[in-house]
PDB file of N, CA and C in Angstrom:
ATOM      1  N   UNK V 224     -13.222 -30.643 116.915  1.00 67.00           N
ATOM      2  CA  UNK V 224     -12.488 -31.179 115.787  1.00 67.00           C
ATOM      3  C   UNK V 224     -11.016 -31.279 116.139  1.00 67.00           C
ATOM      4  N   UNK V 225     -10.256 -32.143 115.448  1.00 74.00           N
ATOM      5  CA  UNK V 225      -9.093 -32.276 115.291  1.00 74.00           C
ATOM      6  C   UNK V 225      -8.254 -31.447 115.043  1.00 74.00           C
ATOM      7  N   UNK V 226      -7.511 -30.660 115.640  1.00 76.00           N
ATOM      8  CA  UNK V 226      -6.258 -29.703 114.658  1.00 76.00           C
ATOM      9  C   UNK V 226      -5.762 -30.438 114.020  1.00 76.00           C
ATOM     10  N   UNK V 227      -5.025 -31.412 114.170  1.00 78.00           N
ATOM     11  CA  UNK V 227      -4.524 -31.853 112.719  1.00 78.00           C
ATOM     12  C   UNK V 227      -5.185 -31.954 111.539  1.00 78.00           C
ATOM     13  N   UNK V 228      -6.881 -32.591 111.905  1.00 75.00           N
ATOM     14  CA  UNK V 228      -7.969 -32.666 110.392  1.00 75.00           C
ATOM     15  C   UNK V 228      -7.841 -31.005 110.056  1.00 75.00           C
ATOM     16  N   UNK V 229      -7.914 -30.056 110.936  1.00 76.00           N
ATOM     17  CA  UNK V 229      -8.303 -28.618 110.615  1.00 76.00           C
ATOM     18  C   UNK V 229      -6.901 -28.267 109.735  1.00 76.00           C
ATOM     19  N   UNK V 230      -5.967 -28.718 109.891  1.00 77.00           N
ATOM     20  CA  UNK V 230      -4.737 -28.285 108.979  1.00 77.00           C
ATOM     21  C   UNK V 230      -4.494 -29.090 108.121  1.00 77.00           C
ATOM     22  N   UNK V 231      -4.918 -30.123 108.212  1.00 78.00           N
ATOM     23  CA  UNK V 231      -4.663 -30.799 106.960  1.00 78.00           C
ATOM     24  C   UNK V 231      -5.861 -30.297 105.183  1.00 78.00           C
ATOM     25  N   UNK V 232      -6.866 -29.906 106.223  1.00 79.00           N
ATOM     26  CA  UNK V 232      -8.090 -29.273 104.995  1.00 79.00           C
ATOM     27  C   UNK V 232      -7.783 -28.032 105.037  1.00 79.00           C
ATOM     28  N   UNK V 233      -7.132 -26.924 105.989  1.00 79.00           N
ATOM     29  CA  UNK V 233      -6.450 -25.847 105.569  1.00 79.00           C
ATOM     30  C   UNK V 233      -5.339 -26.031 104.010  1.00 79.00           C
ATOM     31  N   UNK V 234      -4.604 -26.807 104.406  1.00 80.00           N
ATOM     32  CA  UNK V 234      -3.413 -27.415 103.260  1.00 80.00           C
ATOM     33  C   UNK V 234      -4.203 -27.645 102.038  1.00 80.00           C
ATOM     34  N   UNK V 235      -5.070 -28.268 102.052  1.00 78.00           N
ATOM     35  CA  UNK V 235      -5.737 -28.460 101.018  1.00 78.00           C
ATOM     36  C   UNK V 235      -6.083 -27.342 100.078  1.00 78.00           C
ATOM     37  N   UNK V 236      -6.864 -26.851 101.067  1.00 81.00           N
ATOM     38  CA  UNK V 236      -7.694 -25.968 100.690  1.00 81.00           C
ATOM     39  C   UNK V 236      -6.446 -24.331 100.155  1.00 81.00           C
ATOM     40  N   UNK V 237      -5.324 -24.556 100.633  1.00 81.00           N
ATOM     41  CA  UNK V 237      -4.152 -23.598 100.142  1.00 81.00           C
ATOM     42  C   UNK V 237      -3.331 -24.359  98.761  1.00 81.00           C
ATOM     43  N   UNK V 238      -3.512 -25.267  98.822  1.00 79.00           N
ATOM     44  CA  UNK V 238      -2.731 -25.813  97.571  1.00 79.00           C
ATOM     45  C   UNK V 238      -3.539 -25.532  96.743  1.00 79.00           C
ATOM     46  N   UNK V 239      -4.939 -25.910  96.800  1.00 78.00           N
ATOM     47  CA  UNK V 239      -6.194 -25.752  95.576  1.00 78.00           C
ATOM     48  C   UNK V 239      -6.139 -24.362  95.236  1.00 78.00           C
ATOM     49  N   UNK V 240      -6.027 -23.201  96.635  1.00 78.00           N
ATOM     50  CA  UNK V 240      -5.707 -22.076  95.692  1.00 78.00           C
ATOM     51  C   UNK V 240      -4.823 -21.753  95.145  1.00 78.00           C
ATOM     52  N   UNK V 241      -3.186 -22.008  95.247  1.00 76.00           N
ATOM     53  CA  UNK V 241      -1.667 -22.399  94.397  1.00 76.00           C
ATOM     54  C   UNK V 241      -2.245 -22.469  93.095  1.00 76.00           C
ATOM     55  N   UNK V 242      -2.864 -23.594  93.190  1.00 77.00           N
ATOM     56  CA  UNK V 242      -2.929 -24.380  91.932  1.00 77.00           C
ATOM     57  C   UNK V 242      -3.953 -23.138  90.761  1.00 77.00           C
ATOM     58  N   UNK V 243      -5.210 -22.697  91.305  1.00 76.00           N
ATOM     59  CA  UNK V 243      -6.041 -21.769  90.795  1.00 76.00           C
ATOM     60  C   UNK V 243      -4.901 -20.730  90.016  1.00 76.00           C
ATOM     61  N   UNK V 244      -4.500 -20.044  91.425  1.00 76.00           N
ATOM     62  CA  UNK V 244      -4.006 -18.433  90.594  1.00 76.00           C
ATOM     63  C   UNK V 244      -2.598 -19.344  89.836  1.00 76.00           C
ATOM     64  N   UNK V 245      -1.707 -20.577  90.097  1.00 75.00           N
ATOM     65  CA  UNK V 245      -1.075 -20.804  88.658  1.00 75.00           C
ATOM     66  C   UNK V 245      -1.597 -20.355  87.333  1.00 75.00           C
ATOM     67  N   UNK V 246      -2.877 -20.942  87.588  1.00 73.00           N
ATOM     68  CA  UNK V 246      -3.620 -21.030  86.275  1.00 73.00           C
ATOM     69  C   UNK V 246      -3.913 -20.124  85.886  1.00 73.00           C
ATOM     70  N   UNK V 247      -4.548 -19.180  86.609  1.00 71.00           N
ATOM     71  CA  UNK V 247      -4.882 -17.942  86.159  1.00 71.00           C
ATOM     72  C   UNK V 247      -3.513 -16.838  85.437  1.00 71.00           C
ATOM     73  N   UNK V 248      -2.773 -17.164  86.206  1.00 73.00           N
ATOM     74  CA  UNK V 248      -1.065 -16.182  85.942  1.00 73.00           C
ATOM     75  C   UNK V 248      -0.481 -16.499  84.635  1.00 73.00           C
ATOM     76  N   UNK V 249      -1.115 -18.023  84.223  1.00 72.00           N
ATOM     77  CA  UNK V 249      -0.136 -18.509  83.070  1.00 72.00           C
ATOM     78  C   UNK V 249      -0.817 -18.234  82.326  1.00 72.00           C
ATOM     79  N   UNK V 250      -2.687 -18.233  82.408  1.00 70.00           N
ATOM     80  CA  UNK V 250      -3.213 -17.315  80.941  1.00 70.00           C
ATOM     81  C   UNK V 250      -3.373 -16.109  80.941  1.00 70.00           C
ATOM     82  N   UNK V 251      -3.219 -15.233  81.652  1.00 72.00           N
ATOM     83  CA  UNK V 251      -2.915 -14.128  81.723  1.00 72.00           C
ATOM     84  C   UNK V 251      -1.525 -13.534  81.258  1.00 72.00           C
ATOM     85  N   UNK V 252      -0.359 -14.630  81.501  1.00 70.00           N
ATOM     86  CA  UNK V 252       0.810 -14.289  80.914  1.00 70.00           C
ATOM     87  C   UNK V 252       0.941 -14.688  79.395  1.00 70.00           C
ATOM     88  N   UNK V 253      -0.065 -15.791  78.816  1.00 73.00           N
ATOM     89  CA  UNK V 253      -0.176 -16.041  77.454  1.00 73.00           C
ATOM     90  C   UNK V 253      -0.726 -15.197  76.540  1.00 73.00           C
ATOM     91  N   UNK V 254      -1.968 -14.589  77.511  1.00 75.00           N
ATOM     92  CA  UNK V 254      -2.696 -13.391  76.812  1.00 75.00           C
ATOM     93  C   UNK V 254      -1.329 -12.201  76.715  1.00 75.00           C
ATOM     94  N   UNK V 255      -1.097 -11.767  77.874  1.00 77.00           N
ATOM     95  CA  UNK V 255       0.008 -10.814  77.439  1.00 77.00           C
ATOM     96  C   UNK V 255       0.990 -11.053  76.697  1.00 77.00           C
ATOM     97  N   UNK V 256       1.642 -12.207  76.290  1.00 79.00           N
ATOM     98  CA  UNK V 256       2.625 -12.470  75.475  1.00 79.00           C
ATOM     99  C   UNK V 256       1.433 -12.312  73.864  1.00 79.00           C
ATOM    100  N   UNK V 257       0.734 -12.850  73.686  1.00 80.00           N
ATOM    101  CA  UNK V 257       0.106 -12.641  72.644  1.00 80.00           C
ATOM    102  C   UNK V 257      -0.305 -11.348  71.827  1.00 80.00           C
ATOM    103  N   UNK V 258      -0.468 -10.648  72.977  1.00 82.00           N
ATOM    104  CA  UNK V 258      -0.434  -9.377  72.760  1.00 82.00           C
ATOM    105  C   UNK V 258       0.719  -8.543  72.439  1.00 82.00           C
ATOM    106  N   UNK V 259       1.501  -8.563  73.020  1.00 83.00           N
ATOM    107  CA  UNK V 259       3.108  -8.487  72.597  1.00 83.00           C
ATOM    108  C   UNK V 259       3.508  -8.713  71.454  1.00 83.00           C
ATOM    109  N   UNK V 260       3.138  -9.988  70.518  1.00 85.00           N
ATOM    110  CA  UNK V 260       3.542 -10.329  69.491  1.00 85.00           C
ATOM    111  C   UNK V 260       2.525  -9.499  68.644  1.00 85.00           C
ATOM    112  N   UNK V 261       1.341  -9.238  68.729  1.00 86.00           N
ATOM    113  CA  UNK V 261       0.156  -8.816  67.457  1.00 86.00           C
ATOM    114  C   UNK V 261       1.035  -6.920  67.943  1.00 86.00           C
ATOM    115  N   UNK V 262       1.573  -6.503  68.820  1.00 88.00           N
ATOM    116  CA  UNK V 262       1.860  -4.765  68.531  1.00 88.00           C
ATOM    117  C   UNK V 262       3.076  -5.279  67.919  1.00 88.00           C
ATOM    118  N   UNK V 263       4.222  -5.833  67.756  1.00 89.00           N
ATOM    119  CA  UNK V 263       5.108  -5.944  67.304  1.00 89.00           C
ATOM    120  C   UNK V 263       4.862  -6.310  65.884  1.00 89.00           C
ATOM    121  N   UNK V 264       4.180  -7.639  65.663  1.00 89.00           N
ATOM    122  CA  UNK V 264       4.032  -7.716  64.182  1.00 89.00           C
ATOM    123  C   UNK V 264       3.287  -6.266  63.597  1.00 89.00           C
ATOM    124  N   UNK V 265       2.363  -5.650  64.327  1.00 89.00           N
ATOM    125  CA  UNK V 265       1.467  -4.216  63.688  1.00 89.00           C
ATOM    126  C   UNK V 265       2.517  -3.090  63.718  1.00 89.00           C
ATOM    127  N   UNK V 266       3.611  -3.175  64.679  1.00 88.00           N
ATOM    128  CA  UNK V 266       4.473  -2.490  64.170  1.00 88.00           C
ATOM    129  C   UNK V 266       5.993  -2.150  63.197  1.00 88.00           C
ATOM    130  N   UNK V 267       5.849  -3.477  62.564  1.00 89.00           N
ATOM    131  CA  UNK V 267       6.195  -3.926  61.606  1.00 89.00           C
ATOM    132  C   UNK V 267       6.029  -4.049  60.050  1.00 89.00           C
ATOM    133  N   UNK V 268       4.564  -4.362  60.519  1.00 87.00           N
ATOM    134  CA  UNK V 268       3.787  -3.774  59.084  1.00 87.00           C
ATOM    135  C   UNK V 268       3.600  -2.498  59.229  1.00 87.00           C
ATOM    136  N   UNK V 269       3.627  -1.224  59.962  1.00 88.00           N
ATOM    137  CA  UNK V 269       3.473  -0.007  59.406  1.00 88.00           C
ATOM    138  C   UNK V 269       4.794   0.211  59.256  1.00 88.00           C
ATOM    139  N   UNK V 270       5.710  -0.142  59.763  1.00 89.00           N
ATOM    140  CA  UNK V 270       7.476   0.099  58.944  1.00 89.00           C
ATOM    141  C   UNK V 270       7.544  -0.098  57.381  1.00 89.00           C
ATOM    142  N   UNK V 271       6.913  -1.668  57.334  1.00 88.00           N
ATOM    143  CA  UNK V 271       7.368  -1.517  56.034  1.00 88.00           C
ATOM    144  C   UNK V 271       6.344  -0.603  55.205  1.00 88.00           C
ATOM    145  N   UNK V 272       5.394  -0.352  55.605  1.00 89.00           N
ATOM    146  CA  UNK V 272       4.090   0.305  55.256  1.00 89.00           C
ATOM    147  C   UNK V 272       4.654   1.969  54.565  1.00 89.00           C
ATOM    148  N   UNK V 273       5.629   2.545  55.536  1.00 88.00           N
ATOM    149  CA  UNK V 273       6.422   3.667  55.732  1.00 88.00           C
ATOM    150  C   UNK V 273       7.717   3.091  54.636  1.00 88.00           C
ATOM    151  N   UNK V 274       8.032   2.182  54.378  1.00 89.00           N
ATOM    152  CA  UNK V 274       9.538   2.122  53.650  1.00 89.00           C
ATOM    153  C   UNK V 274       8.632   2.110  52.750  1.00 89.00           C
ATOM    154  N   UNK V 275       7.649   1.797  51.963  1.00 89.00           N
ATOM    155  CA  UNK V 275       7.090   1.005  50.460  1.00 89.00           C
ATOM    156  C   UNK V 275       6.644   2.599  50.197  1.00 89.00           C
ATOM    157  N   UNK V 276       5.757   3.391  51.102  1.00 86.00           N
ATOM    158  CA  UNK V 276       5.268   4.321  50.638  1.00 86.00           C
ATOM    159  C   UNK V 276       6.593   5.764  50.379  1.00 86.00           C
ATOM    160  N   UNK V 277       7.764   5.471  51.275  1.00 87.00           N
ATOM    161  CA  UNK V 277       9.106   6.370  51.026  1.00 87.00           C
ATOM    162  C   UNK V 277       9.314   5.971  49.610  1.00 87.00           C
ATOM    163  N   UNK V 278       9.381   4.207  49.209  1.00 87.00           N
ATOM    164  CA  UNK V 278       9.847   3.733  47.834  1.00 87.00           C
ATOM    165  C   UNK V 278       9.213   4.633  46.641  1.00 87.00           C
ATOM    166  N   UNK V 279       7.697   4.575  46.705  1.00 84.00           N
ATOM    167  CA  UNK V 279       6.937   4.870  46.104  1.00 84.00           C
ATOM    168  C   UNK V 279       7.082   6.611  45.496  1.00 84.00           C
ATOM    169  N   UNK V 280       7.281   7.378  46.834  1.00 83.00           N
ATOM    170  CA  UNK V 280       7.683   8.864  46.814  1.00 83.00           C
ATOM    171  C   UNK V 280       9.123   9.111  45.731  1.00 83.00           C
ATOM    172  N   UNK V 281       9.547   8.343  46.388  1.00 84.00           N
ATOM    173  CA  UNK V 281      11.574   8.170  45.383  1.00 84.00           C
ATOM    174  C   UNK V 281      11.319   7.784  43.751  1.00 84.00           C
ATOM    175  N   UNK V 282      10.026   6.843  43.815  1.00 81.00           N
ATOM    176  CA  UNK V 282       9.914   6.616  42.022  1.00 81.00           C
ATOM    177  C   UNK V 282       9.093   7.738  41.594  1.00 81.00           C
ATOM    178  N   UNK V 283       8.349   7.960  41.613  1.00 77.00           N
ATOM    179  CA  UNK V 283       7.317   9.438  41.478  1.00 77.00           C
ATOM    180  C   UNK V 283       8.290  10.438  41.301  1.00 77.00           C
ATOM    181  N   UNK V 284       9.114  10.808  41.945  1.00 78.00           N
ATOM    182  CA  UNK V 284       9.926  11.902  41.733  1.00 78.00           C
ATOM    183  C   UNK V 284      10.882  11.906  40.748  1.00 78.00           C
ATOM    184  N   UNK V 285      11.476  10.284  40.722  1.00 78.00           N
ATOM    185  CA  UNK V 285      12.560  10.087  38.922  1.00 78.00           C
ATOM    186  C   UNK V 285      11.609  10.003  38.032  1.00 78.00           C
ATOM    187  N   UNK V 286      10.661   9.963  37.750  1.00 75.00           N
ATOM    188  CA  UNK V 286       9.452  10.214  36.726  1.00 75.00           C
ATOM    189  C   UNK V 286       9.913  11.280  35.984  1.00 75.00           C
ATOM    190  N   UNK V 287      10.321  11.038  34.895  1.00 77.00           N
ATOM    191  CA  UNK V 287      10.275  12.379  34.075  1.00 77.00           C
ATOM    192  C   UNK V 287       8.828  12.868  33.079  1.00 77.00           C
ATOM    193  N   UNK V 288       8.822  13.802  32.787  1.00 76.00           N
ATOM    194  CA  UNK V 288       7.377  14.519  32.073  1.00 76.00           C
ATOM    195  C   UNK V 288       7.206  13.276  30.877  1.00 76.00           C
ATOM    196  N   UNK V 289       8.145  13.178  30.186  1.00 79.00           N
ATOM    197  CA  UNK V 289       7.761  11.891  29.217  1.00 79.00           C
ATOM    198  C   UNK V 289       7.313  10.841  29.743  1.00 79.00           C
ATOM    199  N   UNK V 290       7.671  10.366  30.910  1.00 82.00           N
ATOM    200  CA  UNK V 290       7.249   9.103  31.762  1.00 82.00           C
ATOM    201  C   UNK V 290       5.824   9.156  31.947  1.00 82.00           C
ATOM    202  N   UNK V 291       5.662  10.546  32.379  1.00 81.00           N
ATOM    203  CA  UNK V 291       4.106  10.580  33.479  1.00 81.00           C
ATOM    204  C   UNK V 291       2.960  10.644  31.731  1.00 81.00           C
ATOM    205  N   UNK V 292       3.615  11.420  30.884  1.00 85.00           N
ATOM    206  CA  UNK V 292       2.788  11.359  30.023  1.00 85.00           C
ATOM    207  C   UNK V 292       2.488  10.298  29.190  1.00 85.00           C
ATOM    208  N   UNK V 293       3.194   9.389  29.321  1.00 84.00           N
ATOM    209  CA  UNK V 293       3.068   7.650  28.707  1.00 84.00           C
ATOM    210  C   UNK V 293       2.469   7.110  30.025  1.00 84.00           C
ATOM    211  N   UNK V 294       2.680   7.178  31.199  1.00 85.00           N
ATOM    212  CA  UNK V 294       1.526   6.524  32.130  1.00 85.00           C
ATOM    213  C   UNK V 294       0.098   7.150  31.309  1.00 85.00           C
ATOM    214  N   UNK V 295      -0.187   8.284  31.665  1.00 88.00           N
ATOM    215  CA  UNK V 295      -1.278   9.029  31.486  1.00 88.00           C
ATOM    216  C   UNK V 295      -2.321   8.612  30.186  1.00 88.00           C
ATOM    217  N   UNK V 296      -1.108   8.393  29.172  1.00 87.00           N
ATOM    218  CA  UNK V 296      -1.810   7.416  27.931  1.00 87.00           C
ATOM    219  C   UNK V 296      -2.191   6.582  28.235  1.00 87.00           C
ATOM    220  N   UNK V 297      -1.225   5.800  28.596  1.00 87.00           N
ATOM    221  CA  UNK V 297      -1.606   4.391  28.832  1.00 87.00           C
ATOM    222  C   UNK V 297      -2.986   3.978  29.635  1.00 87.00           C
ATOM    223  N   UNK V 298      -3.374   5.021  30.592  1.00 90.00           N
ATOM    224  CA  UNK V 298      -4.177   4.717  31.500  1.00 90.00           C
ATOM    225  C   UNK V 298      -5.519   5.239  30.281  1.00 90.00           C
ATOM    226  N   UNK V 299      -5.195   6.231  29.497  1.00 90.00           N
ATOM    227  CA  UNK V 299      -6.750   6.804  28.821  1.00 90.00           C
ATOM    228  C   UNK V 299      -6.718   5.804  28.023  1.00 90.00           C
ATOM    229  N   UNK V 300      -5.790   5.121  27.659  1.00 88.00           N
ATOM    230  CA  UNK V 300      -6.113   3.436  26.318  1.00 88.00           C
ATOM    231  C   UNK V 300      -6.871   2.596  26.770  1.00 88.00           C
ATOM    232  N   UNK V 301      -6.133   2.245  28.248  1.00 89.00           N
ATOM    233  CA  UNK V 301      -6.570   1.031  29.292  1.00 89.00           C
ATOM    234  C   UNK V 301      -8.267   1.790  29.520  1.00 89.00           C
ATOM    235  N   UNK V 302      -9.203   2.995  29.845  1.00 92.00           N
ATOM    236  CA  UNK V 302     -10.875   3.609  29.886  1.00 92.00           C
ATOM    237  C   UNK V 302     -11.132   3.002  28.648  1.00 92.00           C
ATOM    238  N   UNK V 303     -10.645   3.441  27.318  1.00 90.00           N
ATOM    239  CA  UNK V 303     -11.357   2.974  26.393  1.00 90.00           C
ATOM    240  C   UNK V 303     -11.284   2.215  25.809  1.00 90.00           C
ATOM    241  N   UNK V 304      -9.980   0.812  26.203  1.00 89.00           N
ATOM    242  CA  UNK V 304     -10.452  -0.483  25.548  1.00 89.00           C
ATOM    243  C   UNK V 304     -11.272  -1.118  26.454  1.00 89.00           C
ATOM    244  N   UNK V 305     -11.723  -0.813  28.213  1.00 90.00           N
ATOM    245  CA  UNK V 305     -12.146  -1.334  28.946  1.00 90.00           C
ATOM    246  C   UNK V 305     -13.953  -0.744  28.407  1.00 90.00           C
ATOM    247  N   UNK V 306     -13.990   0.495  27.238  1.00 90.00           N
ATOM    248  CA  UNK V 306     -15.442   1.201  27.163  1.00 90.00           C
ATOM    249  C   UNK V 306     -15.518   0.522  26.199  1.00 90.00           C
ATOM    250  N   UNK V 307     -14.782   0.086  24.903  1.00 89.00           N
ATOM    251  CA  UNK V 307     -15.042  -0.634  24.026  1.00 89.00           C
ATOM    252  C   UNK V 307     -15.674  -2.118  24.142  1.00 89.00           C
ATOM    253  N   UNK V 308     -15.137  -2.772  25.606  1.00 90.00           N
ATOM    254  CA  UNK V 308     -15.185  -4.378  25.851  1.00 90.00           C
ATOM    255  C   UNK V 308     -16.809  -4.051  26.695  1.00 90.00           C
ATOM    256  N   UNK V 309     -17.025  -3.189  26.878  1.00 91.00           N
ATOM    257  CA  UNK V 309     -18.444  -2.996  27.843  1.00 91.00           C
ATOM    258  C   UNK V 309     -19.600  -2.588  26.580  1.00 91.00           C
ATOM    259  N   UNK V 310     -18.880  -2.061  25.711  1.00 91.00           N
ATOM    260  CA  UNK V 310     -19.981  -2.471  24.955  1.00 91.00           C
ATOM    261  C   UNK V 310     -20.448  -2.886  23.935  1.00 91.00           C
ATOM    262  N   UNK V 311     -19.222  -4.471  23.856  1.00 90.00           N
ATOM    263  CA  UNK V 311     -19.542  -5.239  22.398  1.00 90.00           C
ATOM    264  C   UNK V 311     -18.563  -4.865  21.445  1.00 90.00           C
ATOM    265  N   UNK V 312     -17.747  -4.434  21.485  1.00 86.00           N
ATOM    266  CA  UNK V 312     -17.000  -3.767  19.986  1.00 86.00           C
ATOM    267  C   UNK V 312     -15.760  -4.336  20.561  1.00 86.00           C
ATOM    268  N   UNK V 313     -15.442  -4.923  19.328  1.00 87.00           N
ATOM    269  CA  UNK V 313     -13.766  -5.477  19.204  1.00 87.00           C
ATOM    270  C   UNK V 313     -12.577  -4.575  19.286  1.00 87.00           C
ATOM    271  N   UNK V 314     -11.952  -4.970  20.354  1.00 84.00           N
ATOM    272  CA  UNK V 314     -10.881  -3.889  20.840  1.00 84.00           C
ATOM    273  C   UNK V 314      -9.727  -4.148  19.435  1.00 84.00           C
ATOM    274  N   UNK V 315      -9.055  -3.471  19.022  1.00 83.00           N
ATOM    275  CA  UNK V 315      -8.210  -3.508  18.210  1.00 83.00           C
ATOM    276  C   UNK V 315      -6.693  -3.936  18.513  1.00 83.00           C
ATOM    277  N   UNK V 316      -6.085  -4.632  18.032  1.00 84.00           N
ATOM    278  CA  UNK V 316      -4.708  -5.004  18.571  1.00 84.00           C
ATOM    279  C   UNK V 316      -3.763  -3.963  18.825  1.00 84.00           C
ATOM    280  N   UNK V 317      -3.021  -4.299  19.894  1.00 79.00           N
ATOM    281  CA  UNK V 317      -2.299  -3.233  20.217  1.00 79.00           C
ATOM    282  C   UNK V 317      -0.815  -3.083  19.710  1.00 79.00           C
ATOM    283  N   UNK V 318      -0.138  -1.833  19.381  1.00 78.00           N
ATOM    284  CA  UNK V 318       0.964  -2.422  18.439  1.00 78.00           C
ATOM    285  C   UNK V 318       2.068  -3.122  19.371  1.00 78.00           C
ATOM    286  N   UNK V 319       3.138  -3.303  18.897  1.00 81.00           N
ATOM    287  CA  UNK V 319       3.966  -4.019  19.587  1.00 81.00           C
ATOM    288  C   UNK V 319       5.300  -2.976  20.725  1.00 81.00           C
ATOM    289  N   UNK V 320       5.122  -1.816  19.818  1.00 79.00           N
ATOM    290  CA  UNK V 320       5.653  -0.717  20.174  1.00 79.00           C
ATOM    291  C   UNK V 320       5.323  -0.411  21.369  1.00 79.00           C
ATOM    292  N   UNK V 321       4.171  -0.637  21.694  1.00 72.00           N
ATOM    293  CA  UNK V 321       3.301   0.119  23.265  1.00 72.00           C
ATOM    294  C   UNK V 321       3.988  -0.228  24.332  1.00 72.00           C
ATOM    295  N   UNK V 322       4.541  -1.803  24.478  1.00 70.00           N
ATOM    296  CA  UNK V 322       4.798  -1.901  25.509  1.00 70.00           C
ATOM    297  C   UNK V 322       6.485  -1.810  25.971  1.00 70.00           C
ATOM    298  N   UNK V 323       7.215  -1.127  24.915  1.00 69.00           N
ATOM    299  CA  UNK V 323       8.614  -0.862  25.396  1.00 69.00           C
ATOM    300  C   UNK V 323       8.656   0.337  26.284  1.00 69.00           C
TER     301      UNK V 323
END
């Protein structure tokens, strides 16, 4: 055979692999960038996850005993107009007072 044919299908045959691991490097670098972005956004949402549930701790605590005990109503009104509507009986209007 020819050395020159033998290097010229060497060349070939080295560019075709160039060309392969390009390909391979650039989805491999897409996968890793992708990945990059889904821990960053996940660590983002547990930040704010951590600020909402700090928020949450800070209102709970200005709660005064009158507060928690008007939740506490409110929530045993909200069982039994929800026991009244389960079984047929007309819930009664609520006064206007309730909701200040």
């Amino acid at each position: 055979m020819d050395p020159s044919l033998l290097a010229a299908i060497g060349g070939v045959i080295t560019s075709i692999g160039a060309i392969i691991v390009g390909v391979l490097t650039t989805r491999k670098n897409n996968h890793l960038d992708d990945l990059a972005l889904a821990i960053r956004q996940r660590d983002e949402a547990r930040e704010n996850e951590e600020r909402a549930n700090e928020r949450v701790v800070e209102v709970v605590a200005q709660l005064t005993k009158q507060d928690r005990l008007v939740l506490i109503l409110r929530q045993y009104i909200a069982r039994l107009s929800r026991l009244l509507i389960d079984r047929n009986i007309e819930v009664p209007v609520r006064p206007p007072e309730m909701d200040e």
